Amino acid sequence: MERKTIDLDQGWDFMQKGITKLKIILEGSLEQISSEEYMMLYTTIYNMCTQKAPHDYSQQLYDKYRESFEDYINSMVLPSIREKHDEFMLRELVKRWSNHKLMVRWLSRFFHYLDRYFIARKSLPPLNEVGLTCFRDLVYQEVYEKARDAVIVLIDKEREGEQIDRVLLKNVLDIFVEIGMGTMDRYEQDFEARMLQDTGAYYSRKASNWFLEDSCPDYMLKAEECLKKEMDRVSHYLHSSSELKLVEKVQHELLVVFANQFLEKKHSGCLALLRDDKVEDLSRMYRLSLELVATFFKQPITAEGTDLVQQAEDAANSLVLVRKIIELHDKYMAYVNDCFQNHTLFHKAMKEAFEIFCNKTVAGSSSAELLSTFCDNILKKGGSEKLSDEAIEEMLEKVVKLLAYISDKDLFAEFYRKKLARRLLFDRSANDDHERSILAKLKQQCGGQFTSKMEGMVTDLTLARENQTSFGKYLGNNPNAHPGIDLTVTVLTTGFWPSYKSSDLNLPAEMVRGVEIFKEFYDQKSKHRKLTWIYSLGSCRLNGKFEQKTIELIVSTYQAALLLLFNSSDRLSYSEIMTQLNLTHDDLVRVVHSLSCAKYKILTKEPNTKTISQTDYFEVNHKFTDRMRRIKIPLPPVDERKKVVEDVDKYRRYAIDVAIVRTMKSRKVLDHQQLVSECVEQLSRMFKPDIKAITKRMEDLITRDYLERDKENPNMFRYLA
């Protein structure tokens, strides 16, 4: 039976009745929308969106969805807010914001089919975002300045001892936070900046009067009380991110500005208190002064560190930066130990200062990458850091301390693992003891999970050497099993090592027998393990017989496979090489470029240009010579940064999922803000999670039936066992 087509006007008239009823409910009516009415409204939208063109009204309905909010706001919301002032205006604003969120929730349900298909297909903002944006653009933009000023007036009244409605202030300030839609920009720019300015002016007036009227102990008592009350305001209605800024502002006006005067004040300053044995007053002065000095202590560290980062950026020398930051850390840690008796306030100040500039990007490299490269320079053979064993140990200790200030520890771990792999696989590690030492230090600071793969890699290499010894004995005991070449195979455990690209390289006949014999040997030992050959990591030694002399060439397996083709051919085209080796275009370009266009021109290329083309032809350069009897021909380096970042992003998505599920499994029901903050707390040991990323993972877990939204309150989540 064919469904009857609904035209736009007819369908929208029906929807309007439902939307009008919703508006009446929001205005205080006790009516309710029944489940039958809801289903009829949802079905109408569904039918109007799934009709065949030209009767698919998805775009028109999407536009009318927005217009429904705009009409309601202009006709009902704005007039009701405009007619009220001060505290009454704040109450109306809170009520209207709460109603608006309710309206967004209901209309999003009516129009849900748009969200599922049309919006996803057209990459349009989702319904929830459209609804909230309407309030932001039409209501918030008009009233936020009046709302901010009214809140600040109430805060000042409370400072003067009047009782105020703290719950109201919390609800108003939540609007500033929520309207940012995942960022704190609106709260910080539209409210916090002016609030801090007013706080400074308020305490500046108070401090001037108190300094003239009060003795030093009384002044200190008032200052301490003010700081407590401001922190109390943060816990009751200001956002937690305001605490440090607010405390610093109050300290500056009450303590910094008058520091010298009240310490030297006649009859009640520091000397007088010492003379009169006023222990409690001296303790208070010490406590407040310590916080003051710690605040000052942070400033030069931040300034010097930021300068170092800028100098490194300008000079494009990022490795020197790590050494300079270590020197800066040594300098200020000496102050903490020698001048400030290792006080926790000064450790905290150092941590906050170093975190500011240690997480900046320098010349396109993250601090995590710079630190891992610095370690690599210390630990590899021929690195630029020439140090004694004792100095290396000391430097590694300091590097690990710096890691504590870096927020992206997981990114450091992945870069470090890549570089460790290269040191181990290509025999570039200068000292096994140093490798194990830094892993022990990292394990102590970041936990066993942080280093488990790296420790597995180091152990793997030891087992691989033992395996190679067994292979040598196997060859000695089986004369028929000789591969014809000297073959060394390093067997690794997939889970420990970075992922490498395996290719179906067509091995030269000289190598095929070796691979088969090793497989026979390995199958006898480990029948249930599968070998995957990573030829891209292999290296070979070939004898190149040129006209002037024979030269030993140290090359990669790819380069060796290509050169060995010329034992049976004088001249080969690019496409012939590609077919015979079965390499990808990207890999082959790197290989032929290294042999024909770089420092050592083992092959001649026709035409003789600096770039590789798919129409090129290649021959052995018989006239090639070099003063050395053995030369190493490197492949052009590959920038692994993008791959590392992609791998870490993938791991983070998984880590966020685990944190959300673990939290919800134990708590069963949580609101959005609590769930986000608990996840941030769990994950911040390894990386600083983005709030938007957490929200996105929550949505994904809902679609996978791990969580569900509460039907009445979409900010509340339930765990689905």
XYZ file of C-alpha atoms in Angstrom:
721
model
C 0.000 0.000 0.000
C 1.524 3.329 -1.071
C 2.097 5.976 1.585
C 0.243 9.264 1.106
C 2.571 12.193 0.282
C 2.608 15.001 2.866
C 3.143 18.457 1.391
C 5.298 20.986 3.249
C 2.530 23.353 4.428
C 0.279 20.536 5.609
C 3.096 18.758 7.480
C 4.444 21.953 8.995
C 0.972 23.005 10.226
C 0.810 19.752 12.175
C 4.343 20.263 13.563
C 3.490 23.848 14.548
C 0.664 22.591 16.783
C 3.098 20.329 18.655
C 5.742 23.075 18.920
C 3.111 25.578 20.132
C 2.017 23.133 22.827
C 5.674 22.746 23.902
C 6.017 26.543 24.147
C 2.851 26.738 26.306
C 4.309 24.057 28.626
C 7.568 26.047 28.877
C 5.572 29.149 29.818
C 4.158 27.325 32.849
C 1.230 25.231 31.624
C 0.700 21.907 33.425
C -0.122 20.128 30.156
C 2.157 17.323 28.952
C 3.169 15.903 25.595
C 1.947 12.307 25.530
C 3.978 9.493 24.015
C 1.347 9.191 21.243
C 1.747 12.902 20.361
C 5.533 12.537 20.406
C 5.384 9.516 18.074
C 3.044 11.365 15.670
C 5.384 14.375 15.543
C 8.477 12.180 15.073
C 6.716 10.125 12.372
C 5.616 13.270 10.507
C 9.235 14.460 10.288
C 10.375 10.960 9.309
C 7.778 10.752 6.519
C 8.538 14.275 5.204
C 12.279 13.429 5.053
C 11.895 10.046 3.356
C 9.491 11.034 0.566
C 10.882 10.916 -2.966
C 12.042 14.170 -4.562
C 10.686 16.801 -4.926
C 8.779 15.999 -1.714
C 11.851 15.326 0.457
C 11.661 18.381 2.731
C 14.800 17.698 4.845
C 16.472 21.042 4.067
C 13.253 23.044 4.608
C 12.594 21.279 7.927
C 16.186 21.896 9.044
C 15.670 25.624 8.360
C 12.273 25.643 10.093
C 13.806 23.946 13.130
C 16.080 26.988 13.564
C 13.216 29.408 12.813
C 11.122 27.807 15.597
C 13.745 28.853 18.146
C 14.193 32.298 16.630
C 10.416 32.960 16.697
C 10.069 31.801 20.308
C 13.102 33.813 21.456
C 11.986 37.018 19.729
C 8.337 36.757 20.758
C 8.602 35.420 24.329
C 12.147 35.159 25.724
C 13.749 38.518 24.909
C 10.694 40.653 25.940
C 10.516 38.873 29.326
C 14.242 39.428 29.998
C 14.261 43.047 28.764
C 11.521 44.133 31.177
C 13.519 42.972 34.239
C 16.672 44.388 35.835
C 19.505 43.440 38.187
C 18.861 40.298 40.264
C 15.365 39.819 38.775
C 16.880 39.878 35.286
C 19.411 37.208 36.369
C 16.610 34.953 37.655
C 14.694 35.355 34.394
C 17.862 34.615 32.363
C 18.513 31.393 34.341
C 14.874 30.312 33.910
C 14.940 31.065 30.164
C 18.249 29.204 29.653
C 16.866 26.171 31.492
C 13.663 26.305 29.405
C 15.664 26.744 26.216
C 17.723 23.614 26.908
C 14.455 21.748 27.540
C 13.064 23.040 24.238
C 16.259 21.989 22.402
C 15.955 18.522 23.919
C 12.320 18.081 22.866
C 12.657 19.572 19.380
C 15.817 17.502 18.783
C 13.690 14.425 19.512
C 10.902 15.490 17.164
C 13.436 16.194 14.386
C 15.751 13.308 15.311
C 15.622 11.727 11.852
C 17.350 14.856 10.446
C 20.231 14.385 12.886
C 20.738 10.749 11.940
C 20.864 11.047 8.171
C 20.429 14.458 6.530
C 22.831 16.375 8.798
C 25.494 13.661 8.694
C 25.270 13.508 4.896
C 25.421 17.292 4.433
C 28.039 17.908 7.194
C 25.770 20.506 8.829
C 25.843 21.531 12.514
C 23.788 19.018 14.580
C 20.349 19.990 15.907
C 21.544 20.373 19.496
C 24.251 22.831 18.402
C 21.821 24.807 16.198
C 19.402 25.205 19.126
C 22.086 26.382 21.563
C 23.628 28.702 18.965
C 20.252 30.476 18.543
C 20.210 31.329 22.256
C 23.845 32.437 22.153
C 23.404 34.721 19.137
C 20.017 36.229 20.039
C 19.858 36.262 23.857
C 23.357 35.868 25.302
C 24.987 38.437 22.994
C 22.376 41.021 24.019
C 22.356 40.461 27.792
C 25.764 39.073 28.852
C 27.244 42.486 29.750
C 24.254 43.375 31.967
C 24.334 39.878 33.488
C 28.088 40.109 34.154
C 27.766 43.541 35.781
C 24.822 42.365 37.940
C 26.849 39.332 39.124
C 29.874 41.514 39.987
C 27.616 43.882 41.993
C 26.332 40.876 43.981
C 29.885 39.585 44.588
C 30.923 42.999 45.948
C 27.818 43.046 48.185
C 28.849 39.657 49.579
C 32.376 41.006 50.191
C 30.755 43.771 52.252
C 28.985 41.168 54.388
C 25.550 41.019 52.755
C 23.772 37.699 52.207
C 23.355 36.860 48.514
C 21.809 33.982 46.556
C 24.907 31.917 45.744
C 22.891 29.269 43.869
C 21.629 31.991 41.507
C 25.207 33.145 40.816
C 26.340 29.557 40.192
C 23.485 29.075 37.684
C 24.265 32.362 35.878
C 27.978 31.588 35.644
C 27.175 28.079 34.364
C 25.527 29.838 31.389
C 28.842 31.613 30.605
C 30.595 28.209 30.723
C 27.958 26.198 28.803
C 27.494 28.817 26.078
C 31.178 28.269 25.182
C 30.144 24.796 23.936
C 33.223 22.967 25.157
C 35.600 25.937 25.515
C 36.072 28.413 28.376
C 36.429 31.416 26.029
C 33.055 33.007 26.844
C 33.503 32.611 30.610
C 37.071 33.949 30.550
C 36.564 36.843 28.109
C 32.979 37.903 28.863
C 32.983 37.469 32.653
C 36.265 36.525 34.322
C 38.450 39.328 32.915
C 36.052 42.056 34.185
C 35.519 40.230 37.507
C 39.304 40.122 38.145
C 39.578 43.808 37.229
C 36.810 44.675 39.720
C 38.429 42.439 42.374
C 41.723 44.324 41.967
C 40.001 47.699 42.321
C 37.969 46.532 45.360
C 40.977 45.226 47.313
C 43.147 48.172 46.297
C 40.626 50.493 48.056
C 40.420 48.195 51.074
C 44.208 47.838 51.400
C 44.758 51.622 51.354
C 42.289 52.098 54.245
C 43.423 49.102 56.300
C 47.089 50.049 56.016
C 46.387 53.450 57.573
C 44.027 52.121 60.265
C 45.427 48.741 61.327
C 48.529 47.325 62.948
C 50.548 44.879 60.865
C 49.129 41.743 62.635
C 45.537 43.012 62.172
C 46.233 43.769 58.516
C 47.652 40.255 58.036
C 44.633 38.746 59.776
C 42.291 40.564 57.387
C 44.410 39.583 54.359
C 44.332 35.913 55.374
C 40.548 36.064 55.918
C 40.016 37.688 52.497
C 42.019 34.978 50.741
C 39.966 32.263 52.480
C 36.697 33.937 51.476
C 37.754 34.305 47.826
C 38.656 30.600 47.667
C 35.262 29.867 49.257
C 33.612 31.859 46.417
C 35.394 29.665 43.884
C 34.129 26.500 45.563
C 30.517 27.805 45.663
C 29.904 29.622 42.380
C 32.982 30.718 40.412
C 34.564 28.222 38.003
C 37.529 26.283 39.448
C 39.823 27.664 36.706
C 39.451 31.142 38.290
C 41.026 30.148 41.626
C 44.702 30.757 40.868
C 44.052 34.037 39.000
C 41.775 35.321 41.768
C 44.222 34.440 44.566
C 47.112 36.071 42.681
C 45.028 39.226 42.145
C 44.092 39.468 45.865
C 47.685 38.723 46.969
C 48.986 41.427 44.665
C 46.652 44.150 45.981
C 46.825 43.205 49.675
C 50.412 41.974 50.039
C 52.673 42.859 47.101
C 51.777 46.557 46.876
C 52.349 47.180 50.604
C 54.984 44.476 51.251
C 57.884 46.704 52.350
C 55.716 49.167 54.296
C 53.934 46.652 56.492
C 57.078 44.587 57.135
C 58.840 47.749 58.364
C 55.799 49.347 60.035
C 56.632 51.062 63.333
C 55.405 49.288 66.500
C 53.827 46.356 64.588
C 56.086 45.398 61.679
C 58.321 42.320 61.440
C 61.040 43.691 63.796
C 58.469 44.668 66.405
C 56.813 41.255 66.285
C 60.194 39.544 66.732
C 61.040 41.852 69.649
C 57.706 41.193 71.363
C 57.780 37.420 70.700
C 54.444 37.412 68.781
C 54.694 33.813 67.536
C 51.206 33.483 66.001
C 51.487 36.807 64.143
C 54.957 35.907 62.864
C 53.659 32.503 61.647
C 50.871 34.234 59.723
C 53.339 36.712 58.216
C 55.671 33.850 57.224
C 52.782 31.887 55.670
C 51.432 34.810 53.646
C 54.903 36.052 52.715
C 55.925 32.570 51.544
C 53.001 32.438 49.120
C 53.962 35.900 47.963
C 57.642 35.014 47.383
C 56.618 31.758 45.654
C 54.398 33.775 43.274
C 57.342 36.100 42.506
C 59.695 33.091 42.166
C 57.537 31.710 39.348
C 57.747 34.874 37.222
C 61.488 34.946 36.302
C 61.498 31.185 35.607
C 58.587 31.596 33.192
C 60.224 34.625 31.536
C 63.669 32.969 31.132
C 62.152 29.699 29.865
C 59.935 31.485 27.340
C 63.000 33.445 26.107
C 64.934 30.185 25.623
C 62.079 28.741 23.549
C 61.937 31.899 21.409
C 65.732 31.869 20.873
C 65.579 28.203 19.793
C 62.717 29.045 17.398
C 64.694 31.941 15.885
C 67.943 29.972 15.609
C 66.117 26.815 14.414
C 68.281 24.840 16.877
C 65.867 22.939 19.034
C 68.303 20.379 20.516
C 70.352 23.041 22.284
C 67.069 24.111 23.909
C 66.772 20.903 25.986
C 70.272 21.376 27.421
C 69.516 25.046 28.234
C 66.238 24.117 29.959
C 68.104 21.499 32.035
C 70.609 24.214 33.045
C 67.710 26.537 33.944
C 66.153 23.775 36.048
C 69.468 23.189 37.871
C 69.793 26.914 38.592
C 66.345 27.354 40.141
C 66.352 23.974 41.899
C 69.482 25.189 43.719
C 67.461 28.190 44.960
C 64.670 25.876 46.151
C 67.133 23.674 48.070
C 69.539 26.330 49.402
C 67.305 29.370 49.953
C 63.795 28.007 50.489
C 64.495 24.797 52.453
C 62.910 22.606 49.782
C 59.474 24.060 50.598
C 56.572 22.509 48.654
C 55.274 25.967 47.632
C 58.463 26.591 45.642
C 58.390 23.128 44.038
C 54.809 23.903 43.017
C 55.854 27.310 41.608
C 58.664 25.653 39.598
C 56.313 22.985 38.261
C 53.744 25.577 37.141
C 56.442 27.738 35.501
C 58.183 24.876 33.650
C 54.843 23.457 32.451
C 54.156 26.775 30.679
C 57.185 26.772 28.358
C 58.031 23.043 28.339
C 54.842 22.345 26.378
C 55.455 24.810 23.559
C 56.178 23.675 19.980
C 59.598 24.667 18.599
C 60.221 24.792 14.838
C 57.355 22.363 14.235
C 58.544 19.844 16.842
C 56.671 19.127 20.066
C 58.571 19.154 23.356
C 57.919 15.386 23.608
C 59.762 14.847 20.304
C 62.626 17.184 21.275
C 63.181 15.374 24.559
C 63.188 11.939 22.879
C 65.671 13.201 20.227
C 67.912 14.613 22.987
C 67.902 11.183 24.700
C 68.717 9.530 21.370
C 71.734 11.834 20.942
C 73.025 10.837 24.366
C 72.450 7.095 23.957
C 73.453 6.365 20.342
C 76.934 5.721 18.980
C 78.483 8.873 17.538
C 75.834 11.158 19.072
C 76.591 14.865 19.402
C 76.544 14.640 23.232
C 80.069 13.416 24.133
C 79.854 12.622 27.862
C 81.456 10.302 30.409
C 79.398 7.403 31.823
C 78.780 9.318 35.075
C 77.749 12.466 33.170
C 75.366 10.425 30.966
C 73.676 8.930 34.056
C 73.318 12.396 35.582
C 71.939 13.837 32.340
C 69.413 11.002 31.964
C 68.216 11.644 35.520
C 67.622 15.312 34.635
C 65.841 14.472 31.360
C 63.400 12.216 33.222
C 62.735 15.047 35.707
C 61.918 17.357 32.773
C 59.471 14.768 31.434
C 57.338 15.380 34.558
C 56.498 18.857 33.162
C 55.453 17.582 29.717
C 51.731 16.943 29.310
C 52.019 14.615 26.263
C 53.987 11.821 27.940
C 52.406 9.233 25.638
C 53.781 11.132 22.624
C 57.270 11.125 24.201
C 56.940 7.361 24.803
C 56.084 6.671 21.143
C 58.883 8.892 19.751
C 61.323 7.362 22.247
C 60.225 3.818 21.289
C 60.805 4.564 17.572
C 64.307 5.874 18.251
C 65.098 3.036 20.686
C 64.064 0.548 17.984
C 66.512 2.095 15.512
C 69.331 2.037 18.076
C 68.706 -1.615 18.915
C 68.020 -2.967 15.415
C 70.888 -1.173 13.661
C 73.407 -1.685 16.486
C 73.604 2.040 17.189
C 73.198 1.868 20.972
C 76.385 3.006 22.703
C 75.816 1.166 25.993
C 73.213 -1.420 27.075
C 73.553 -0.392 30.725
C 72.516 3.196 29.936
C 69.540 1.911 27.926
C 68.356 -0.151 30.899
C 69.126 2.669 33.330
C 66.888 5.258 31.657
C 64.089 2.678 31.349
C 64.334 2.059 35.111
C 64.129 5.830 35.737
C 61.141 6.207 33.398
C 59.439 3.235 35.040
C 59.900 4.746 38.491
C 58.424 8.091 37.399
C 55.666 7.024 34.970
C 54.819 3.453 36.000
C 55.393 -0.030 34.608
C 52.868 0.301 31.791
C 54.823 3.276 30.372
C 58.002 1.215 29.831
C 56.699 -2.357 29.420
C 57.018 -2.361 25.601
C 60.452 -0.719 25.690
C 61.721 -3.260 28.239
C 60.293 -5.998 26.000
C 62.309 -4.609 23.070
C 65.585 -4.704 25.010
C 64.862 -8.283 26.181
C 63.873 -9.255 22.612
C 67.314 -8.299 21.319
C 69.018 -10.539 23.886
C 66.748 -13.452 22.906
C 67.353 -12.713 19.209
C 71.130 -13.037 19.713
C 70.603 -16.394 21.445
C 68.323 -17.443 18.588
C 71.007 -16.521 16.036
C 73.564 -18.623 17.936
C 71.148 -21.602 17.812
C 70.701 -21.010 14.054
C 74.477 -21.110 13.606
C 74.630 -24.473 15.426
C 71.726 -25.769 13.317
C 73.627 -24.895 10.105
C 76.771 -26.579 11.462
C 74.874 -29.781 12.230
C 73.029 -29.832 8.865
C 75.501 -29.562 5.944
C 72.629 -29.688 3.423
C 70.991 -26.673 4.994
C 73.579 -24.078 4.016
C 71.919 -20.875 2.708
C 74.835 -19.916 0.450
C 75.186 -16.509 2.103
C 75.985 -15.318 5.635
C 72.523 -14.803 7.109
C 71.598 -13.104 10.390
C 67.918 -13.010 11.356
C 66.577 -10.922 14.238
C 63.288 -12.386 15.509
C 61.126 -9.846 17.355
C 57.826 -9.950 19.266
C 55.236 -7.949 17.310
C 53.509 -6.456 20.380
C 56.638 -4.745 21.738
C 57.908 -2.978 18.632
C 56.564 -0.047 16.598
C 54.460 -1.168 13.624
C 56.491 -1.493 10.425
C 55.299 -1.820 6.855
C 55.769 -5.361 5.541
C 55.992 -5.727 1.760
C 55.820 -8.649 -0.656
C 59.278 -7.902 -2.014
C 60.388 -10.388 -4.666
C 63.656 -11.494 -3.067
C 66.656 -12.292 -5.299
C 67.286 -16.020 -5.747
C 70.478 -15.613 -3.650
C 68.353 -14.659 -0.622
C 65.295 -16.904 -1.103
C 67.102 -20.103 -0.024
C 68.349 -18.403 3.160
C 64.807 -17.362 4.128
C 63.482 -20.898 3.492
C 66.241 -22.549 5.570
C 65.682 -20.167 8.490
C 61.917 -20.873 8.327
C 62.619 -24.640 8.517
C 64.869 -24.054 11.562
C 62.345 -21.759 13.286
C 59.367 -24.063 12.633
C 61.178 -26.858 14.480
C 61.523 -24.586 17.532
C 58.193 -22.701 17.453
C 55.508 -24.410 15.389
C 52.697 -22.126 16.536
C 54.392 -18.826 15.751
C 54.121 -17.075 12.406
C 57.085 -15.166 10.949
C 56.408 -11.891 9.120
C 59.497 -10.676 7.272
C 60.129 -6.913 7.494
C 62.552 -6.452 4.609
C 62.489 -2.657 5.000
C 64.592 -3.040 8.185
C 67.132 -5.448 6.693
C 70.695 -4.650 5.633
C 73.151 -6.411 3.290
C 76.823 -6.395 2.400
C 77.494 -6.772 -1.346
C 80.751 -6.888 -3.276
C 80.574 -4.395 -6.149
C 83.103 -5.313 -8.863
C 83.885 -2.049 -10.643
C 86.563 -1.376 -13.301
C 89.094 0.155 -10.888
C 88.540 -2.041 -7.798
C 86.060 -4.109 -5.811
C 84.196 -2.127 -3.148
C 82.086 -3.556 -0.334
C 78.671 -1.878 -0.350
C 76.608 -1.730 2.860
C 73.008 -1.301 1.707
C 69.421 -1.997 2.726
C 67.662 -5.202 1.608
C 65.629 -3.147 -0.906
C 68.811 -1.607 -2.383
C 70.515 -5.007 -2.487
C 67.548 -6.630 -4.265
C 67.637 -3.877 -6.909
C 71.423 -4.047 -7.468
C 71.347 -7.856 -7.785
C 68.928 -7.526 -10.739
C 71.883 -6.162 -12.758
C 73.769 -9.471 -12.394
C 71.473 -10.775 -15.136
C 70.597 -7.525 -16.999
C 72.773 -4.703 -18.352
C 69.991 -2.142 -18.600
C 66.574 -1.926 -16.898
C 63.685 0.515 -17.114
C 61.915 1.898 -14.033
C 58.785 -0.130 -14.827
C 60.822 -3.342 -15.315
C 62.474 -2.846 -11.905
C 59.101 -2.184 -10.315
C 57.611 -5.353 -11.799
C 60.562 -7.553 -10.873
C 60.849 -6.282 -7.260
C 57.109 -5.811 -6.620
C 57.771 -2.560 -4.699
C 55.402 0.397 -4.353
C 56.142 3.561 -6.318
C 57.082 5.521 -3.147
C 59.529 2.854 -1.928
C 61.105 2.358 -5.344
C 61.677 6.098 -5.913
C 63.602 6.284 -2.606
C 65.702 3.229 -3.491
C 66.689 4.192 -7.063
C 67.288 7.806 -6.027
C 69.771 6.672 -3.330
C 71.712 4.612 -5.905
C 71.653 6.964 -8.910
C 71.158 10.584 -7.757
C 72.789 10.812 -4.304
C 76.423 10.899 -3.139
C 77.337 7.403 -4.407
C 76.208 6.937 -8.022
C 76.333 3.130 -8.256
C 73.860 3.305 -11.148
C 73.753 5.686 -14.063
C 70.392 7.072 -15.066
C 69.004 8.085 -18.403
C 68.150 10.940 -18.687
C 70.797 12.280 -16.284
C 68.547 14.389 -14.000
C 68.284 14.822 -10.229
C 64.752 13.412 -9.973
C 63.283 9.987 -10.674
C 60.708 9.525 -13.431
C 58.777 6.411 -14.406
C 60.264 6.623 -17.912
C 63.915 6.452 -16.683
C 66.419 3.729 -17.600
C 69.263 2.475 -15.364
C 72.649 0.773 -15.857
C 75.526 -0.164 -13.523
C 78.122 2.605 -13.328
C 81.212 0.435 -13.993
C 83.493 3.499 -13.683
C 82.364 4.148 -10.080
C 85.162 4.289 -7.506
C 85.835 5.622 -4.021
C 88.935 6.028 -1.854
C 87.318 3.716 0.749
C 87.189 -0.067 0.384
C 83.804 -0.169 2.176
C 81.007 2.388 1.864
C 77.554 2.673 3.374
C 74.809 3.927 1.042
C 71.951 5.404 3.085
C 68.328 5.665 2.001
C 66.738 9.131 2.122
C 65.250 9.638 5.622
C 61.485 9.290 6.081
C 59.702 11.811 8.291
C 58.041 9.540 10.876
C 56.437 12.384 12.836
C 53.037 12.136 11.122
C 52.857 8.353 11.662
C 53.796 8.695 15.361
C 51.148 11.375 15.942
C 48.511 9.247 14.157
C 49.413 6.186 16.265
C 49.221 8.209 19.487
C 45.848 9.716 18.496
C 44.522 6.193 17.895
C 45.813 5.051 21.306
C 44.214 8.102 22.958
C 40.794 7.278 21.551
C 41.104 3.804 23.036
C 42.410 5.180 26.376
C 39.487 7.643 26.628
C 37.010 4.809 25.914
C 38.591 2.701 28.684
C 38.506 5.608 31.166
C 34.825 6.360 30.431
C 33.730 2.714 30.700
C 35.818 2.107 33.845
C 34.337 5.197 35.525
C 30.755 4.424 34.524
C 31.112 0.771 35.531
C 31.905 1.808 39.093
C 29.600 4.849 39.328
C 26.641 3.560 37.214
C 25.087 7.073 36.809
C 27.006 10.358 36.307
C 26.368 13.775 34.832
C 28.426 15.020 31.882
C 30.676 17.381 33.857
C 31.541 14.809 36.552
C 32.263 12.116 33.968
C 34.522 14.449 31.988
C 36.434 15.590 35.109
C 36.951 11.991 36.319
C 38.235 10.967 32.879
C 40.587 13.972 32.748
C 41.929 13.027 36.190
C 42.583 9.428 35.094
C 44.168 10.319 31.749
C 46.222 13.395 32.665
C 49.124 11.238 33.898
C 49.832 10.379 30.262
C 48.314 13.212 28.214
C 46.093 16.250 28.500
C 42.781 15.070 27.049
C 40.698 17.448 24.961
C 37.191 17.914 26.414
C 35.657 17.743 22.920
C 37.444 14.428 22.291
C 35.991 12.963 25.510
C 32.488 14.126 24.545
C 32.930 12.597 21.074
C 33.998 9.253 22.582
C 30.974 9.352 24.912
C 28.701 9.724 21.869
C 30.472 6.804 20.189
C 30.023 4.616 23.294
C 26.295 5.476 23.281
C 25.986 4.193 19.688
C 27.845 1.026 20.762
C 25.421 0.502 23.705
C 27.942 0.980 26.527
C 26.128 4.093 27.803
C 22.761 5.756 27.426
C 21.494 9.284 28.057
C 18.840 9.781 30.697
C 15.521 10.410 28.913
C 14.614 13.320 31.195
C 18.068 14.862 31.576
C 20.386 14.513 28.544
C 23.341 15.695 30.664
C 23.024 12.512 32.751
C 24.541 9.204 31.575
C 23.813 5.614 32.617
C 26.072 2.581 32.277
C 24.545 -0.308 30.324
C 25.787 -3.542 31.878
